[in-house]
XYZ file of C-alpha atoms in Angstrom:
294
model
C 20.059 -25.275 34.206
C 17.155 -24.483 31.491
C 16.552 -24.918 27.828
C 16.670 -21.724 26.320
C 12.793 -20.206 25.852
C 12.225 -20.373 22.194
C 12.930 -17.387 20.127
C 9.626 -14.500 20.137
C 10.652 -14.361 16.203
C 8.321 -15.306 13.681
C 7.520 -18.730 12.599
C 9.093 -19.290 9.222
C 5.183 -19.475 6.832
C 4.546 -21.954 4.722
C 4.968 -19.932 0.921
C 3.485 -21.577 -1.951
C 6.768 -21.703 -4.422
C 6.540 -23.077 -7.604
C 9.593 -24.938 -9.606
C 12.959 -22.593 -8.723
C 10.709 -19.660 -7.578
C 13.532 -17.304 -5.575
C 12.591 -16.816 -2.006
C 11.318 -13.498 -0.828
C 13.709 -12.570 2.660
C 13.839 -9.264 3.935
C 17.425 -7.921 2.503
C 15.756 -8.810 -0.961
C 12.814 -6.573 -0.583
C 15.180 -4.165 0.569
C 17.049 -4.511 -2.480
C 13.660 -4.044 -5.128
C 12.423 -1.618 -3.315
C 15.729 0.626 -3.330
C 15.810 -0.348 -7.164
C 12.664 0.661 -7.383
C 12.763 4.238 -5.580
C 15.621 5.419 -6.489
C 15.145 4.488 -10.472
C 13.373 7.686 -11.149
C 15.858 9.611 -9.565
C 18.257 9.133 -12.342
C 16.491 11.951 -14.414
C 18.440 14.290 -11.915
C 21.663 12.948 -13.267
C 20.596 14.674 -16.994
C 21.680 18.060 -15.396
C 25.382 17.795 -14.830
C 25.290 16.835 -18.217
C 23.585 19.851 -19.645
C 20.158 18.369 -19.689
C 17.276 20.134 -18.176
C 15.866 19.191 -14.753
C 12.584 16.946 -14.254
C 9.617 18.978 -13.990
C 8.638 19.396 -10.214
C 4.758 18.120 -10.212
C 4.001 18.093 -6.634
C 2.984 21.506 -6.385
C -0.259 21.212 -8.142
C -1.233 17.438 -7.799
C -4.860 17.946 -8.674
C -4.562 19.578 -11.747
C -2.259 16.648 -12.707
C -4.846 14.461 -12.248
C -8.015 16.508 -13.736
C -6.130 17.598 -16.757
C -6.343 14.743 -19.788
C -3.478 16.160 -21.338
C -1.168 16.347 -18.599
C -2.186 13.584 -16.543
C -1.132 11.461 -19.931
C 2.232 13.276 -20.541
C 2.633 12.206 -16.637
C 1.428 8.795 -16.631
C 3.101 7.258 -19.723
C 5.947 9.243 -19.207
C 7.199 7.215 -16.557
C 4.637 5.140 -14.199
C 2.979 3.078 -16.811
C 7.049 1.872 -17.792
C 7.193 1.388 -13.817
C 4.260 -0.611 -14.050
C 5.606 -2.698 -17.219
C 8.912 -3.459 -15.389
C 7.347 -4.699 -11.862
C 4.850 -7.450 -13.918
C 7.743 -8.694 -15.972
C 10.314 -8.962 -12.290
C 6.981 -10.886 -10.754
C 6.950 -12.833 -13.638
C 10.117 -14.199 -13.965
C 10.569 -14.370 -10.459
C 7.651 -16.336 -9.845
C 6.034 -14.340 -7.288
C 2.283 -14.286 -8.554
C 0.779 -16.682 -6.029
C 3.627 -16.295 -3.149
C 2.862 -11.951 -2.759
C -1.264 -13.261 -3.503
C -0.962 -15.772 -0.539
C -2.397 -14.617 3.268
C -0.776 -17.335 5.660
C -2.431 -15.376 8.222
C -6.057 -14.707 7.893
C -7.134 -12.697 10.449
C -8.808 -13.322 13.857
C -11.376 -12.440 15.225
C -12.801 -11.912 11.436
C -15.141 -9.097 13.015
C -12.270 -7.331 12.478
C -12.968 -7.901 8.549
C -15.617 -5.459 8.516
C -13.568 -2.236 8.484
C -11.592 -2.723 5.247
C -14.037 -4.046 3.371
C -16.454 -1.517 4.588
C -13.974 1.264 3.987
C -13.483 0.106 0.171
C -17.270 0.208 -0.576
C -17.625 3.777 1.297
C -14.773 5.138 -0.770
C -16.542 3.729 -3.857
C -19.639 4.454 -3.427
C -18.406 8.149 -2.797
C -16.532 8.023 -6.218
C -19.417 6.707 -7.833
C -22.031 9.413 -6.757
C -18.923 12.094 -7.430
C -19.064 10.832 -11.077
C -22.914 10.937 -11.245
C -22.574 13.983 -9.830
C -20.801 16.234 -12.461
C -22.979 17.646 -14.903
C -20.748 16.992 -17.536
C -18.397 13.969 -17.070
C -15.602 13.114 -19.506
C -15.839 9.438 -19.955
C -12.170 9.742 -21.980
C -10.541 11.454 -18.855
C -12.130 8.934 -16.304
C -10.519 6.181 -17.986
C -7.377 7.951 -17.978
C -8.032 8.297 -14.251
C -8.788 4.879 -13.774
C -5.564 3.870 -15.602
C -3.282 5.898 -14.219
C -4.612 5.742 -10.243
C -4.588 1.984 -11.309
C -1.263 1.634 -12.164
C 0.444 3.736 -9.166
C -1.575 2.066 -6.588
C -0.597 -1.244 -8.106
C 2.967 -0.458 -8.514
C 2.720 0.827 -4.601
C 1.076 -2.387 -2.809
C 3.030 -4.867 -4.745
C 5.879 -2.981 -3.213
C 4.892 -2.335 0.332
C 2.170 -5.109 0.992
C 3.356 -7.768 -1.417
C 7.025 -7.769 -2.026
C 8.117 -6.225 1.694
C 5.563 -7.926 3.395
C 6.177 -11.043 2.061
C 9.906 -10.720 2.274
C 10.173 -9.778 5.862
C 7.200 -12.559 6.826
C 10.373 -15.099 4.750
C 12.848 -13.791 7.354
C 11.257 -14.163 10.754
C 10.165 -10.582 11.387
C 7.770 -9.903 13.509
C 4.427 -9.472 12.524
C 3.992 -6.160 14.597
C 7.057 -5.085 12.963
C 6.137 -6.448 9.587
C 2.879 -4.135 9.785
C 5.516 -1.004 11.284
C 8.176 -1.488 8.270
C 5.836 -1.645 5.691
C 2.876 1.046 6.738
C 6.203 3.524 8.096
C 8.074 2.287 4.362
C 5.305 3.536 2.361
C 4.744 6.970 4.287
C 8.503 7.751 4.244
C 8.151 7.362 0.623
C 6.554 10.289 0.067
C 9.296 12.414 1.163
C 10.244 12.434 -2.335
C 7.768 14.738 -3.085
C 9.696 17.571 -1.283
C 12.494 16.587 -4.624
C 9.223 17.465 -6.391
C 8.664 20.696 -4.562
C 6.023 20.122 -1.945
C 6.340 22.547 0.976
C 7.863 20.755 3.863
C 3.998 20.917 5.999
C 1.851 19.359 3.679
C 4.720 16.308 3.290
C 4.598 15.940 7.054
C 0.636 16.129 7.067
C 0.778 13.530 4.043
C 3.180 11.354 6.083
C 0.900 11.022 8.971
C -2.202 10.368 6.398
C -0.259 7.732 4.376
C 0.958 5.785 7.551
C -2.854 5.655 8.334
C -3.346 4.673 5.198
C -0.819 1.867 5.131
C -1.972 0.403 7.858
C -5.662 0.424 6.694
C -3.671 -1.500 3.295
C -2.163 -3.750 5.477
C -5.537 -4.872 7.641
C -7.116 -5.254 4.271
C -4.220 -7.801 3.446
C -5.117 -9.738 6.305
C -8.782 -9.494 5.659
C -8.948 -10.530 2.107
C -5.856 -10.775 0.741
C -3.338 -8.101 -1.409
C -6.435 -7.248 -3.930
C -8.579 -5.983 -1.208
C -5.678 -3.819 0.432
C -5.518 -2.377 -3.437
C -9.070 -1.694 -3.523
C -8.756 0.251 -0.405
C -5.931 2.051 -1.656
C -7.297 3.018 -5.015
C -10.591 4.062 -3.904
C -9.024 6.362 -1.582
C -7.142 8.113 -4.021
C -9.919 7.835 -6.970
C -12.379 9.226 -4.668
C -10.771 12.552 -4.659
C -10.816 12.941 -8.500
C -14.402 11.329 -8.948
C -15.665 13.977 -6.856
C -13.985 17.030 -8.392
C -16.730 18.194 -10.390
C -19.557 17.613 -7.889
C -19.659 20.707 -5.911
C -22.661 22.682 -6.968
C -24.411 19.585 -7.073
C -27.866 18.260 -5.011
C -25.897 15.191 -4.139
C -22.729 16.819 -2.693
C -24.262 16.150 0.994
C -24.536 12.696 0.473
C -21.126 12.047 -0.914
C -19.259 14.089 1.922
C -21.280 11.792 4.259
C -20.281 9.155 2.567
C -16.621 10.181 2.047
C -16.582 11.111 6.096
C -17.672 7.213 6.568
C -14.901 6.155 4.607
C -12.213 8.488 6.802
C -13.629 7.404 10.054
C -13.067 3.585 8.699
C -9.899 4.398 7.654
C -8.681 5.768 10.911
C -10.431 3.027 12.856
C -8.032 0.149 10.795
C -5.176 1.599 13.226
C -6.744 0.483 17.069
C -8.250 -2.395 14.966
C -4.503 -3.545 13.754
C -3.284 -3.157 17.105
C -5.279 -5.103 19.141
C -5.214 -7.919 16.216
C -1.438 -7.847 16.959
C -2.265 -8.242 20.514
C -4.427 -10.798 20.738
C -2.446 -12.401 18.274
C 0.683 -12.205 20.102
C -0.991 -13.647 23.679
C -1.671 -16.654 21.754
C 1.504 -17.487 20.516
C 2.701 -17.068 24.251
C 0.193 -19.301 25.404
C 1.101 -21.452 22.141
C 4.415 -21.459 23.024
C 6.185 -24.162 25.625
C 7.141 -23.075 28.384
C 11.140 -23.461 29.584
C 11.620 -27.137 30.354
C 13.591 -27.309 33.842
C 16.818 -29.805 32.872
C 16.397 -33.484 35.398
């Protein structure tokens, strides 16, 4: 007879909670990010009532984002309240410094490289895009700024702060911790099919975001939930930033630059998996082996 092998679930990590800070565990993330999904969806409920039906959007995303006006009507009209309601939940839930805190640094820190070289391509490219345009409008780049800001913040609090952080507080896995939350976050835009998006661009977006997500969550590991929103925002700011650059002597350099950026991005998938690998073979060799019973 044996002692049962220990279990292949994760180690419960040390979480730095302050005074009666609630506990993230997976069924709570489950439960704010439902909240937090679905909350929108209640403007649907206006038209059994006789109201009108929201908007659809998702048909013409960029000229949402390049026009001042509508990009405003957009923003404040919902994601900036988003925004307001997910600080004050932190807040009172204490969560600042528990979503903020990497247990887990990663190893080998090569591995470092790709994130944080991916964030500086995408903002250099956004950079040159804006120096690019021969007539920038300061006013609408702020609004940009703002609202890219606040949906990308709103969006990695979720995935790679509150889910994260939540499943790490119940045992999960850490391959399946980077699966729930990079395949969480690309489901997520299904929505936009409520929205009107054609059902092949939502399946090419899914396969983009889950790249995407997983570049977010390699960036967590690298340098923490700031740096996987840096990757994330420059990403998406990029493609604004260089919307008025076409005609212009530096449009060469900033597709170079841009194709940098999507190679690095790509590259964070083999690099997560074989930091989960190597990972994983030492916590087997960690582990202690069965102890045969005298």
């Amino acid at each position: 007879m044996t002692i049962p092998p220990r279990t292949r679930r994760s180690p419960a990590l040390p979480l730095p909670l302050e005074g009666r800070a609630l506990r993230p565990t997976a069924p709570l993330a489950t439960v704010y990010v439902l909240v937090w999904l679905i909350a929108p969806l209640v403007l649907l409920l206006a038209m059994p009532f006789g109201g009108k039906p929201p908007e659809p959007n998702a048909s013409d995303v960029f000229g949402l984002l390049t026009d001042q006006r509508a990009l405003a009507d957009y923003f404040f009209d919902g994601p900036a309240y988003e925004v307001l309601v997910i600080v004050a939940i932190i807040t009172v839930a204490g969560w600042w410094r528990v979503l903020q805190f990497e247990p887990t640094p990663l190893r080998p820190r090569a591995f470092a490289i790709v994130p944080w070289a991916t964030a500086c391509a995408f903002a250099l490219t956004a950079i040159l895009g804006i120096a690019a345009t021969p007539e920038p409008s300061g006013s609408l780049i702020v609004l940009q700024v703002i609202a890219m800001g606040g949906i990308v913040f709103q969006e990695e609090i979720g995935w790679r702060g509150v889910v994260l952080v939540g499943l790490r507080g119940s045992r999960v896995p850490e391959w399946a911790v980077w699966l729930i939350t990079s395949a969480g976050f690309a489901a997520m835009h299904l929505l936009n099919l409520i929205s009107g998006a054609d059902l092949p661009s939502t399946l090419s977006q899914l396969l983009f975001t889950f790249v995407l997500g997983t570049a977010c969550y390699l960036a967590r590991r690298a340098g923490g939930l700031w740096l996987a929103i840096a990757v994330h925002f420059t990403n998406n700011f990029l493609q604004m930033a260089a919307q008025g650059s076409a005609g212009s002597p530096l449009f060469g350099v900033l597709n170079a630059f841009a194709a940098i950026g999507q190679i690095l991005l790509f590259l964070s998938v083999p690099a997560t998996i074989i930091v989960l690998i190597l990972e994983a073979r030492r916590a087997r060799r960690a582990a202690p082996a069965a102890v045969p019973e005298a």
